[in-house]
mmCIF file of C-alpha atoms and ligand atoms in Angstrom:
data_model
loop_
_atom_site.group_PDB
_atom_site.id
_atom_site.type_symbol
_atom_site.label_atom_id
_atom_site.label_comp_id
_atom_site.label_asym_id
_atom_site.label_seq_id
_atom_site.Cartn_x
_atom_site.Cartn_y
_atom_site.Cartn_z
ATOM 1 C CA MET J 1 -5.143 -58.995 -18.297
ATOM 2 C CA VAL J 2 -2.800 -58.837 -15.302
ATOM 3 C CA SER J 3 -3.307 -61.535 -12.667
ATOM 4 C CA SER J 4 -5.550 -60.622 -9.787
ATOM 5 C CA THR J 5 -4.150 -59.294 -6.519
ATOM 6 C CA PRO J 6 -6.859 -59.801 -3.910
ATOM 7 C CA TRP J 7 -5.298 -57.382 -1.455
ATOM 8 C CA SER J 8 -5.131 -54.565 -3.978
ATOM 9 C CA LEU J 9 -6.794 -51.377 -2.905
ATOM 10 C CA SER J 10 -6.355 -49.659 -6.231
ATOM 11 C CA TRP J 11 -9.338 -48.385 -8.080
ATOM 12 C CA PRO J 12 -10.720 -49.051 -10.611
ATOM 13 C CA PRO J 13 -10.140 -52.775 -10.043
ATOM 14 C CA GLU J 14 -9.406 -53.314 -13.743
ATOM 15 C CA ARG J 15 -6.077 -51.655 -13.217
ATOM 16 C CA ASN J 16 -4.780 -54.768 -11.445
ATOM 17 C CA GLY J 17 -7.347 -57.261 -12.659
ATOM 18 C CA PRO J 18 -10.644 -58.205 -11.056
ATOM 19 C CA TYR J 19 -10.877 -58.460 -7.293
ATOM 20 C CA THR J 20 -11.624 -62.063 -6.429
ATOM 21 C CA PRO J 21 -12.049 -62.493 -2.692
ATOM 22 C CA SER J 22 -10.767 -65.791 -1.360
ATOM 23 C CA VAL J 23 -12.686 -65.390 1.910
ATOM 24 C CA PRO J 24 -16.245 -64.268 2.698
ATOM 25 C CA PHE J 25 -17.342 -60.698 3.454
ATOM 26 C CA PRO J 26 -16.171 -59.045 0.211
ATOM 27 C CA GLN J 27 -18.854 -56.462 0.844
ATOM 28 C CA ARG J 28 -16.810 -55.097 3.726
ATOM 29 C CA ARG J 29 -13.917 -54.089 1.510
ATOM 30 C CA LEU J 30 -14.602 -50.401 0.953
ATOM 31 C CA ARG J 31 -15.710 -49.858 4.523
ATOM 32 C CA ARG J 32 -12.553 -51.257 6.171
ATOM 33 C CA LEU J 33 -10.670 -47.994 6.053
ATOM 34 C CA ARG J 34 -13.638 -46.048 7.384
ATOM 35 C CA ARG J 35 -13.932 -48.039 10.609
ATOM 36 C CA THR J 36 -12.173 -45.742 13.125
ATOM 37 C CA PRO J 37 -11.382 -42.036 13.238
ATOM 38 C CA ALA J 38 -7.669 -42.863 13.213
ATOM 39 C CA LEU J 39 -7.969 -45.018 10.097
ATOM 40 C CA ARG J 40 -9.990 -42.332 8.359
ATOM 41 C CA GLU J 41 -7.445 -39.720 9.295
ATOM 42 C CA LEU J 42 -4.576 -41.897 8.060
ATOM 43 C CA VAL J 43 -6.006 -42.364 4.587
ATOM 44 C CA ALA J 44 -7.643 -38.981 4.029
ATOM 45 C CA GLU J 45 -6.769 -37.761 0.542
ATOM 46 C CA THR J 46 -7.352 -34.101 1.274
ATOM 47 C CA ARG J 47 -6.245 -32.176 4.298
ATOM 48 C CA LEU J 48 -7.061 -28.731 5.490
ATOM 49 C CA SER J 49 -4.562 -26.698 7.409
ATOM 50 C CA PRO J 50 -4.229 -23.002 8.251
ATOM 51 C CA VAL J 51 -1.364 -22.682 5.757
ATOM 52 C CA ASP J 52 -3.753 -23.443 2.891
ATOM 53 C CA LEU J 53 -5.938 -20.482 3.782
ATOM 54 C CA VAL J 54 -5.675 -16.847 2.825
ATOM 55 C CA ALA J 55 -7.772 -14.285 4.715
ATOM 56 C CA PRO J 56 -9.377 -11.426 2.753
ATOM 57 C CA LEU J 57 -9.278 -8.256 4.874
ATOM 58 C CA PHE J 58 -10.872 -4.849 4.416
ATOM 59 C CA VAL J 59 -9.275 -1.638 5.568
ATOM 60 C CA ARG J 60 -11.295 1.554 5.521
ATOM 61 C CA GLU J 61 -10.166 5.138 5.551
ATOM 62 C CA GLY J 62 -11.734 7.653 7.934
ATOM 63 C CA ILE J 63 -13.276 5.430 10.615
ATOM 64 C CA ASP J 64 -12.323 5.291 14.295
ATOM 65 C CA SER J 65 -13.372 1.763 15.093
ATOM 66 C CA PRO J 66 -13.995 -1.390 13.054
ATOM 67 C CA VAL J 67 -17.407 -1.827 11.435
ATOM 68 C CA GLU J 68 -18.853 -5.299 11.020
ATOM 69 C CA VAL J 69 -20.184 -6.019 7.537
ATOM 70 C CA SER J 70 -23.790 -7.015 8.160
ATOM 71 C CA SER J 71 -23.928 -9.440 5.238
ATOM 72 C CA LEU J 72 -20.590 -11.027 6.234
ATOM 73 C CA PRO J 73 -20.871 -12.015 9.910
ATOM 74 C CA GLY J 74 -17.472 -11.965 11.602
ATOM 75 C CA VAL J 75 -15.892 -9.826 8.852
ATOM 76 C CA HIS J 76 -15.051 -6.181 9.496
ATOM 77 C CA GLN J 77 -14.071 -3.028 7.745
ATOM 78 C CA HIS J 78 -10.904 -2.377 9.714
ATOM 79 C CA THR J 79 -9.109 0.710 10.852
ATOM 80 C CA LEU J 80 -5.338 0.559 10.424
ATOM 81 C CA ASP J 81 -5.140 -0.262 14.130
ATOM 82 C CA SER J 82 -7.723 -3.015 14.202
ATOM 83 C CA LEU J 83 -6.201 -4.467 11.027
ATOM 84 C CA ARG J 84 -2.899 -4.662 12.825
ATOM 85 C CA GLN J 85 -4.480 -6.685 15.646
ATOM 86 C CA GLU J 86 -6.365 -8.936 13.254
ATOM 87 C CA VAL J 87 -3.251 -9.800 11.237
ATOM 88 C CA ALA J 88 -1.259 -10.495 14.403
ATOM 89 C CA GLN J 89 -3.931 -12.978 15.505
ATOM 90 C CA LEU J 90 -4.082 -14.626 12.077
ATOM 91 C CA VAL J 91 -0.313 -15.053 12.077
ATOM 92 C CA ASP J 92 -0.494 -16.641 15.540
ATOM 93 C CA LEU J 93 -3.060 -19.081 14.183
ATOM 94 C CA GLY J 94 -0.656 -20.186 11.451
ATOM 95 C CA ILE J 95 -2.159 -18.322 8.525
ATOM 96 C CA LYS J 96 0.508 -17.244 6.065
ATOM 97 C CA GLY J 97 -1.392 -15.071 3.623
ATOM 98 C CA VAL J 98 -3.706 -12.080 3.775
ATOM 99 C CA VAL J 99 -5.229 -10.212 0.854
ATOM 100 C CA LEU J 100 -6.040 -6.564 1.376
ATOM 101 C CA PHE J 101 -8.938 -4.543 -0.025
ATOM 102 C CA GLY J 102 -9.238 -0.818 0.510
ATOM 103 C CA VAL J 103 -12.293 1.305 1.215
ATOM 104 C CA PRO J 104 -11.309 4.914 0.474
ATOM 105 C CA GLU J 105 -12.965 8.073 1.750
ATOM 106 C CA ARG J 106 -13.064 9.671 -1.676
ATOM 107 C CA ARG J 107 -13.587 8.186 -5.119
ATOM 108 C CA ASP J 108 -12.918 9.572 -8.586
ATOM 109 C CA ALA J 109 -13.315 8.569 -12.234
ATOM 110 C CA GLU J 110 -9.913 6.869 -12.483
ATOM 111 C CA GLY J 111 -9.732 5.389 -9.000
ATOM 112 C CA SER J 112 -6.566 7.226 -8.014
ATOM 113 C CA GLY J 113 -6.723 5.889 -4.446
ATOM 114 C CA CYS J 114 -5.497 2.612 -5.928
ATOM 115 C CA TRP J 115 -2.016 3.995 -6.615
ATOM 116 C CA ALA J 116 -1.709 7.023 -4.314
ATOM 117 C CA PRO J 117 1.414 6.459 -2.161
ATOM 118 C CA ASP J 118 -0.690 7.248 0.920
ATOM 119 C CA GLY J 119 -3.716 5.282 -0.344
ATOM 120 C CA ILE J 120 -5.258 3.209 2.413
ATOM 121 C CA VAL J 121 -3.981 -0.157 1.159
ATOM 122 C CA GLN J 122 -0.468 1.192 0.669
ATOM 123 C CA ARG J 123 -0.495 2.436 4.248
ATOM 124 C CA ALA J 124 -1.759 -0.908 5.480
ATOM 125 C CA LEU J 125 0.927 -2.750 3.507
ATOM 126 C CA ARG J 126 3.704 -0.655 5.041
ATOM 127 C CA GLN J 127 2.356 -1.280 8.515
ATOM 128 C CA LEU J 128 2.087 -4.994 7.838
ATOM 129 C CA ARG J 129 5.678 -5.137 6.604
ATOM 130 C CA ASP J 130 6.882 -3.268 9.681
ATOM 131 C CA ASP J 131 4.974 -5.573 12.017
ATOM 132 C CA HIS J 132 5.680 -8.951 10.477
ATOM 133 C CA GLY J 133 8.601 -8.703 8.056
ATOM 134 C CA GLU J 134 8.731 -11.876 6.031
ATOM 135 C CA ASP J 135 6.437 -13.877 8.339
ATOM 136 C CA VAL J 136 3.329 -13.074 6.383
ATOM 137 C CA VAL J 137 2.603 -12.994 2.663
ATOM 138 C CA ALA J 138 1.053 -9.610 1.933
ATOM 139 C CA ILE J 139 -1.224 -9.812 -1.082
ATOM 140 C CA ALA J 140 -2.850 -6.707 -2.527
ATOM 141 C CA ASP J 141 -6.000 -6.987 -4.592
ATOM 142 C CA LEU J 142 -5.224 -4.901 -7.657
ATOM 143 C CA CYS J 143 -8.275 -3.274 -9.168
ATOM 144 C CA VAL J 144 -9.793 0.181 -9.271
ATOM 145 C CA ASP J 145 -13.457 -0.603 -8.587
ATOM 146 C CA GLU J 146 -13.162 0.196 -4.881
ATOM 147 C CA TYR J 147 -11.742 3.588 -5.812
ATOM 148 C CA THR J 148 -13.856 4.703 -8.772
ATOM 149 C CA ASP J 149 -16.965 6.839 -8.427
ATOM 150 C CA HIS J 150 -18.761 4.714 -11.068
ATOM 151 C CA GLY J 151 -17.829 1.343 -9.528
ATOM 152 C CA HIS J 152 -16.357 -0.197 -12.681
ATOM 153 C CA CYS J 153 -12.985 -1.953 -12.773
ATOM 154 C CA GLY J 154 -11.450 0.533 -15.205
ATOM 155 C CA ILE J 155 -11.819 3.664 -17.280
ATOM 156 C CA VAL J 156 -15.304 4.027 -18.685
ATOM 157 C CA GLY J 157 -15.269 5.191 -22.309
ATOM 158 C CA PRO J 158 -17.832 7.451 -24.010
ATOM 159 C CA ASP J 159 -19.913 4.430 -25.026
ATOM 160 C CA GLY J 160 -20.174 3.286 -21.395
ATOM 161 C CA SER J 161 -17.904 0.264 -21.839
ATOM 162 C CA VAL J 162 -14.630 -0.174 -19.981
ATOM 163 C CA ASP J 163 -11.602 0.775 -22.098
ATOM 164 C CA ASN J 164 -9.211 -2.177 -21.891
ATOM 165 C CA ASP J 165 -5.893 -0.590 -22.790
ATOM 166 C CA ALA J 166 -6.423 2.715 -20.997
ATOM 167 C CA THR J 167 -7.244 0.687 -17.874
ATOM 168 C CA LEU J 168 -3.980 -1.262 -18.100
ATOM 169 C CA GLU J 169 -2.122 1.955 -17.404
ATOM 170 C CA LEU J 170 -4.019 2.343 -14.113
ATOM 171 C CA TYR J 171 -3.190 -1.220 -13.110
ATOM 172 C CA ARG J 172 0.486 -0.609 -13.877
ATOM 173 C CA ARG J 173 0.484 2.339 -11.482
ATOM 174 C CA GLY J 174 -1.393 0.380 -8.826
ATOM 175 C CA ALA J 175 0.997 -2.568 -9.021
ATOM 176 C CA VAL J 176 4.057 -0.359 -8.603
ATOM 177 C CA ALA J 177 2.504 1.538 -5.671
ATOM 178 C CA GLN J 178 1.598 -1.723 -3.944
ATOM 179 C CA ALA J 179 5.044 -3.212 -4.548
ATOM 180 C CA ASP J 180 6.696 0.008 -3.309
ATOM 181 C CA ALA J 181 4.620 -0.358 -0.133
ATOM 182 C CA GLY J 182 5.801 -3.927 0.406
ATOM 183 C CA ALA J 183 3.300 -6.251 -1.268
ATOM 184 C CA ASP J 184 4.720 -9.741 -1.847
ATOM 185 C CA LEU J 185 2.062 -10.479 -4.437
ATOM 186 C CA VAL J 186 -0.237 -8.234 -6.406
ATOM 187 C CA ALA J 187 -3.537 -9.781 -7.429
ATOM 188 C CA PRO J 188 -5.099 -8.235 -10.520
ATOM 189 C CA SER J 189 -8.845 -8.862 -10.393
ATOM 190 C CA GLY J 190 -10.160 -6.593 -13.141
ATOM 191 C CA MET J 191 -10.222 -9.122 -16.007
ATOM 192 C CA MET J 192 -8.772 -6.789 -18.629
ATOM 193 C CA ASP J 193 -7.032 -8.595 -21.480
ATOM 194 C CA GLY J 194 -3.257 -8.359 -21.207
ATOM 195 C CA GLN J 195 -3.303 -7.205 -17.580
ATOM 196 C CA VAL J 196 -0.736 -9.706 -16.331
ATOM 197 C CA ALA J 197 1.812 -8.795 -19.041
ATOM 198 C CA ALA J 198 1.274 -5.084 -18.438
ATOM 199 C CA ILE J 199 1.718 -5.452 -14.680
ATOM 200 C CA ARG J 200 4.749 -7.744 -14.985
ATOM 201 C CA ALA J 201 6.452 -5.208 -17.236
ATOM 202 C CA ALA J 202 5.606 -2.321 -14.912
ATOM 203 C CA LEU J 203 6.944 -4.177 -11.867
ATOM 204 C CA ASP J 204 10.156 -5.130 -13.638
ATOM 205 C CA GLU J 205 10.689 -1.611 -14.977
ATOM 206 C CA ALA J 206 10.171 -0.173 -11.498
ATOM 207 C CA GLY J 207 12.778 -2.482 -9.951
ATOM 208 C CA HIS J 208 10.388 -5.014 -8.447
ATOM 209 C CA PRO J 209 11.360 -8.230 -10.222
ATOM 210 C CA THR J 210 10.662 -10.296 -7.108
ATOM 211 C CA THR J 211 7.093 -9.107 -6.598
ATOM 212 C CA GLY J 212 4.815 -11.922 -7.759
ATOM 213 C CA ILE J 213 1.460 -11.935 -9.513
ATOM 214 C CA LEU J 214 -1.505 -13.886 -8.219
ATOM 215 C CA ALA J 215 -3.791 -13.584 -11.217
ATOM 216 C CA TYR J 216 -7.540 -13.722 -10.905
ATOM 217 C CA ALA J 217 -7.385 -15.722 -14.137
ATOM 218 C CA ALA J 218 -10.827 -17.288 -14.414
ATOM 219 C CA LYS J 219 -13.077 -14.780 -12.723
ATOM 220 C CA TYR J 220 -16.754 -15.057 -13.484
ATOM 221 C CA ALA J 221 -19.434 -12.380 -13.632
ATOM 222 C CA SER J 222 -21.101 -14.033 -10.656
ATOM 223 C CA SER J 223 -24.099 -13.101 -8.556
ATOM 224 C CA LEU J 224 -22.197 -14.271 -5.491
ATOM 225 C CA TYR J 225 -20.243 -11.035 -4.945
ATOM 226 C CA GLY J 226 -23.089 -9.087 -3.322
ATOM 227 C CA PRO J 227 -21.844 -9.048 0.290
ATOM 228 C CA PHE J 228 -18.354 -8.057 -0.899
ATOM 229 C CA ARG J 229 -19.812 -4.984 -2.527
ATOM 230 C CA ASP J 230 -21.392 -4.135 0.852
ATOM 231 C CA ALA J 231 -17.975 -4.576 2.445
ATOM 232 C CA VAL J 232 -16.325 -2.119 0.067
ATOM 233 C CA ASP J 233 -19.394 0.162 -0.329
ATOM 234 C CA VAL J 234 -19.353 -0.240 -4.092
ATOM 235 C CA SER J 235 -22.337 -0.105 -6.388
ATOM 236 C CA ILE J 236 -22.011 0.019 -10.156
ATOM 237 C CA VAL J 237 -23.404 3.141 -11.779
ATOM 238 C CA ASP J 238 -26.762 2.928 -13.588
ATOM 239 C CA GLY J 239 -27.410 -0.594 -12.328
ATOM 240 C CA GLY J 240 -24.541 -1.796 -14.512
ATOM 241 C CA ASP J 241 -22.711 -5.090 -14.325
ATOM 242 C CA ARG J 242 -19.323 -6.589 -15.182
ATOM 243 C CA LYS J 243 -20.430 -8.954 -17.917
ATOM 244 C CA GLY J 244 -18.390 -7.039 -20.491
ATOM 245 C CA TYR J 245 -15.142 -8.051 -18.819
ATOM 246 C CA GLN J 246 -15.725 -10.900 -16.378
ATOM 247 C CA GLN J 247 -16.430 -14.409 -17.668
ATOM 248 C CA ASP J 248 -19.812 -15.837 -18.546
ATOM 249 C CA PRO J 249 -20.749 -18.554 -16.004
ATOM 250 C CA ARG J 250 -21.865 -20.774 -18.873
ATOM 251 C CA ASN J 251 -18.310 -21.164 -20.156
ATOM 252 C CA GLY J 252 -15.782 -23.667 -18.880
ATOM 253 C CA ARG J 253 -13.307 -24.045 -21.759
ATOM 254 C CA GLU J 254 -12.879 -20.292 -21.899
ATOM 255 C CA ALA J 255 -11.415 -20.453 -18.388
ATOM 256 C CA LEU J 256 -8.549 -22.543 -19.710
ATOM 257 C CA ALA J 257 -7.859 -19.923 -22.373
ATOM 258 C CA GLU J 258 -7.792 -17.216 -19.691
ATOM 259 C CA VAL J 259 -5.459 -19.289 -17.524
ATOM 260 C CA ALA J 260 -3.115 -20.168 -20.408
ATOM 261 C CA GLU J 261 -2.869 -16.518 -21.348
ATOM 262 C CA ASP J 262 -2.142 -15.403 -17.783
ATOM 263 C CA VAL J 263 0.536 -18.065 -17.309
ATOM 264 C CA SER J 264 2.196 -17.120 -20.603
ATOM 265 C CA GLU J 265 2.127 -13.461 -19.533
ATOM 266 C CA GLY J 266 3.929 -14.266 -16.291
ATOM 267 C CA ALA J 267 1.331 -15.155 -13.648
ATOM 268 C CA ASP J 268 2.961 -16.927 -10.707
ATOM 269 C CA ILE J 269 -0.312 -18.262 -9.260
ATOM 270 C CA VAL J 270 -3.637 -18.521 -11.076
ATOM 271 C CA MET J 271 -6.991 -18.208 -9.383
ATOM 272 C CA VAL J 272 -10.505 -19.405 -10.093
ATOM 273 C CA LYS J 273 -13.370 -17.374 -8.642
ATOM 274 C CA PRO J 274 -15.955 -18.120 -7.267
ATOM 275 C CA ALA J 275 -15.164 -21.611 -6.039
ATOM 276 C CA LEU J 276 -18.041 -23.942 -5.242
ATOM 277 C CA ALA J 277 -20.100 -23.461 -8.367
ATOM 278 C CA TYR J 278 -16.878 -23.769 -10.393
ATOM 279 C CA LEU J 279 -15.268 -26.925 -8.982
ATOM 280 C CA ASP J 280 -15.152 -28.326 -12.520
ATOM 281 C CA VAL J 281 -13.119 -25.302 -13.576
ATOM 282 C CA ILE J 282 -10.746 -25.638 -10.609
ATOM 283 C CA SER J 283 -10.194 -29.279 -11.464
ATOM 284 C CA ALA J 284 -9.577 -28.578 -15.166
ATOM 285 C CA VAL J 285 -7.182 -25.733 -14.359
ATOM 286 C CA ARG J 286 -5.278 -27.913 -11.886
ATOM 287 C CA ALA J 287 -4.832 -30.522 -14.618
ATOM 288 C CA ALA J 288 -3.764 -27.954 -17.206
ATOM 289 C CA VAL J 289 -1.021 -25.976 -15.441
ATOM 290 C CA ASP J 290 1.907 -26.526 -13.113
ATOM 291 C CA VAL J 291 1.782 -23.218 -11.244
ATOM 292 C CA PRO J 292 -0.071 -23.131 -7.914
ATOM 293 C CA VAL J 293 -3.833 -22.841 -8.231
ATOM 294 C CA ALA J 294 -5.853 -20.667 -5.865
ATOM 295 C CA ALA J 295 -9.610 -20.494 -5.502
ATOM 296 C CA TYR J 296 -11.665 -17.686 -4.035
ATOM 297 C CA HIS J 297 -14.487 -18.868 -1.785
ATOM 298 C CA VAL J 298 -16.363 -15.622 -2.227
ATOM 299 C CA SER J 299 -18.565 -13.465 -0.067
ATOM 300 C CA GLY J 300 -21.897 -14.908 -1.226
ATOM 301 C CA GLU J 301 -20.707 -18.459 -0.624
ATOM 302 C CA TYR J 302 -19.730 -17.547 2.939
ATOM 303 C CA ALA J 303 -22.867 -15.507 3.610
ATOM 304 C CA MET J 304 -25.228 -18.272 2.483
ATOM 305 C CA VAL J 305 -23.762 -20.717 4.988
ATOM 306 C CA HIS J 306 -24.128 -18.177 7.795
ATOM 307 C CA ALA J 307 -27.673 -17.294 6.819
ATOM 308 C CA ALA J 308 -28.813 -20.918 6.830
ATOM 309 C CA ALA J 309 -26.918 -21.665 10.051
ATOM 310 C CA GLN J 310 -28.528 -18.683 11.789
ATOM 311 C CA ARG J 311 -31.930 -20.172 11.028
ATOM 312 C CA GLY J 312 -30.784 -23.476 12.464
ATOM 313 C CA TRP J 313 -31.152 -25.200 9.109
ATOM 314 C CA ILE J 314 -27.590 -26.435 8.796
ATOM 315 C CA ASP J 315 -24.552 -26.851 11.035
ATOM 316 C CA GLY J 316 -22.602 -23.866 9.746
ATOM 317 C CA ASP J 317 -19.200 -24.954 11.062
ATOM 318 C CA ALA J 318 -19.479 -28.404 9.559
ATOM 319 C CA VAL J 319 -20.690 -27.080 6.210
ATOM 320 C CA MET J 320 -17.897 -24.522 6.067
ATOM 321 C CA VAL J 321 -15.285 -27.242 6.629
ATOM 322 C CA GLU J 322 -16.958 -29.457 4.031
ATOM 323 C CA HIS J 323 -17.082 -26.655 1.471
ATOM 324 C CA VAL J 324 -13.508 -25.495 1.869
ATOM 325 C CA THR J 325 -12.282 -29.096 1.882
ATOM 326 C CA ALA J 326 -14.189 -29.731 -1.347
ATOM 327 C CA ILE J 327 -12.490 -26.741 -2.952
ATOM 328 C CA ARG J 328 -9.124 -28.238 -1.996
ATOM 329 C CA ARG J 329 -10.178 -31.696 -3.198
ATOM 330 C CA ALA J 330 -11.100 -30.228 -6.587
ATOM 331 C CA GLY J 331 -7.491 -29.088 -6.942
ATOM 332 C CA ALA J 332 -6.989 -25.731 -5.253
ATOM 333 C CA ASP J 333 -3.703 -25.409 -3.402
ATOM 334 C CA LEU J 334 -4.778 -22.199 -1.690
ATOM 335 C CA VAL J 335 -8.219 -21.031 -0.682
ATOM 336 C CA LEU J 336 -9.096 -17.396 -0.110
ATOM 337 C CA THR J 337 -11.943 -17.524 2.364
ATOM 338 C CA TYR J 338 -13.671 -15.267 4.880
ATOM 339 C CA ALA J 339 -13.798 -18.341 7.114
ATOM 340 C CA ALA J 340 -9.978 -18.465 7.311
ATOM 341 C CA ARG J 341 -9.747 -17.309 10.894
ATOM 342 C CA HIS J 342 -12.575 -19.457 12.175
ATOM 343 C CA LEU J 343 -11.290 -22.547 10.367
ATOM 344 C CA ALA J 344 -7.755 -21.934 11.614
ATOM 345 C CA GLU J 345 -9.082 -21.730 15.175
ATOM 346 C CA ARG J 346 -10.831 -25.070 14.727
ATOM 347 C CA LEU J 347 -7.754 -26.643 13.167
ATOM 348 C CA GLN J 348 -5.393 -25.828 16.070
HETATM 349 C C1 LIG A 1 -12.922 -6.632 -7.652
HETATM 350 C C2 LIG A 1 -13.235 -7.772 -6.743
HETATM 351 C C3 LIG A 1 -14.499 -8.270 -6.423
HETATM 352 C C4 LIG A 1 -14.298 -9.320 -5.539
HETATM 353 C C5 LIG A 1 -12.936 -9.435 -5.345
HETATM 354 N N1 LIG A 1 -12.292 -8.475 -6.107
HETATM 355 C C6 LIG A 1 -15.837 -7.770 -6.793
HETATM 356 C C7 LIG A 1 -16.289 -7.821 -8.177
HETATM 357 O O1 LIG A 1 -15.648 -8.335 -9.086
HETATM 358 O O2 LIG A 1 -17.364 -7.273 -8.389
HETATM 359 C C8 LIG A 1 -15.386 -10.165 -4.942
HETATM 360 C C9 LIG A 1 -14.979 -11.007 -3.793
HETATM 361 C C10 LIG A 1 -16.101 -11.616 -3.040
HETATM 362 O O3 LIG A 1 -17.282 -11.579 -3.410
HETATM 363 O O4 LIG A 1 -15.806 -12.164 -1.982
HETATM 364 N N2 LIG A 1 -11.982 -5.756 -7.086
#
């Protein structure tokens, strides 16, 4: 065993031998660095800053003024105009990334609004590029569920299940339309097998080799997406669910298989979603890959904090900071959160 170094702060103590205090008060050792706010700040292992946060934003076709989502206090379905103002304010607050979701006026079986050149997200992307150039990272959620009349993330086959390979063709079109409109990153969230490879090939073939892919790699069939579905006015036909394509919450190792596949197919960033109930997954993914890891602090996670805070049961601001910090501590480099703006305001 290595000789003891009484001043060592490393943990566990075995690393440098046992800690043998030569003076009294050994019990004060772990509390020394917690004594003042400045000391605590100096040694904090995890920091939260606006640049770590990505704001999810909704843009809706056919409305004249923004509509607040009742289950997501402070979050709106935006018009193109109000979106423009919101992004300008986020940029002023130091936020570097926004992810766009579209709410179309009309839906069809294939979700053609996803790739229509004048689809609502494509229009929003062009506007964003015009307004901010390279000052903001424009991320486009890439899925068809907001645009399909049945609410599934792909083409529904005769047996009612989602056809994997036929759906890839839709994602290829969506990715190219979003890149044409100026997306820096496309973010496939449909959990079809092979989606990252299909999208990478489509982008390259269309002359968009610099458009990146933020892959929703480990995305679970979670019950925490309810308020999001209010925000995009989506309900799945016949009371259906996404368990045939999204991951089973009981599985952790499977997330690593999903992540490995997405990285090998060309994902530039991998994402775990939801976040708080999957901190173990975030931590395992962080240890397994070298690409940046994102986590999506989803609608239900945000709504629960607001609901409890409204009843006066918790301090909502403090819990939100604690939650998002915990997601970072678990290993997420970036956090997609509906609290992005509010947190950024607090962090000024
Ligand atoms: C699918 C998509 C969903 C969310 C993000 N992208 C919904 C789903 O999978 O049903 C949920 C995000 C949230 O709950 O905040 N396009």
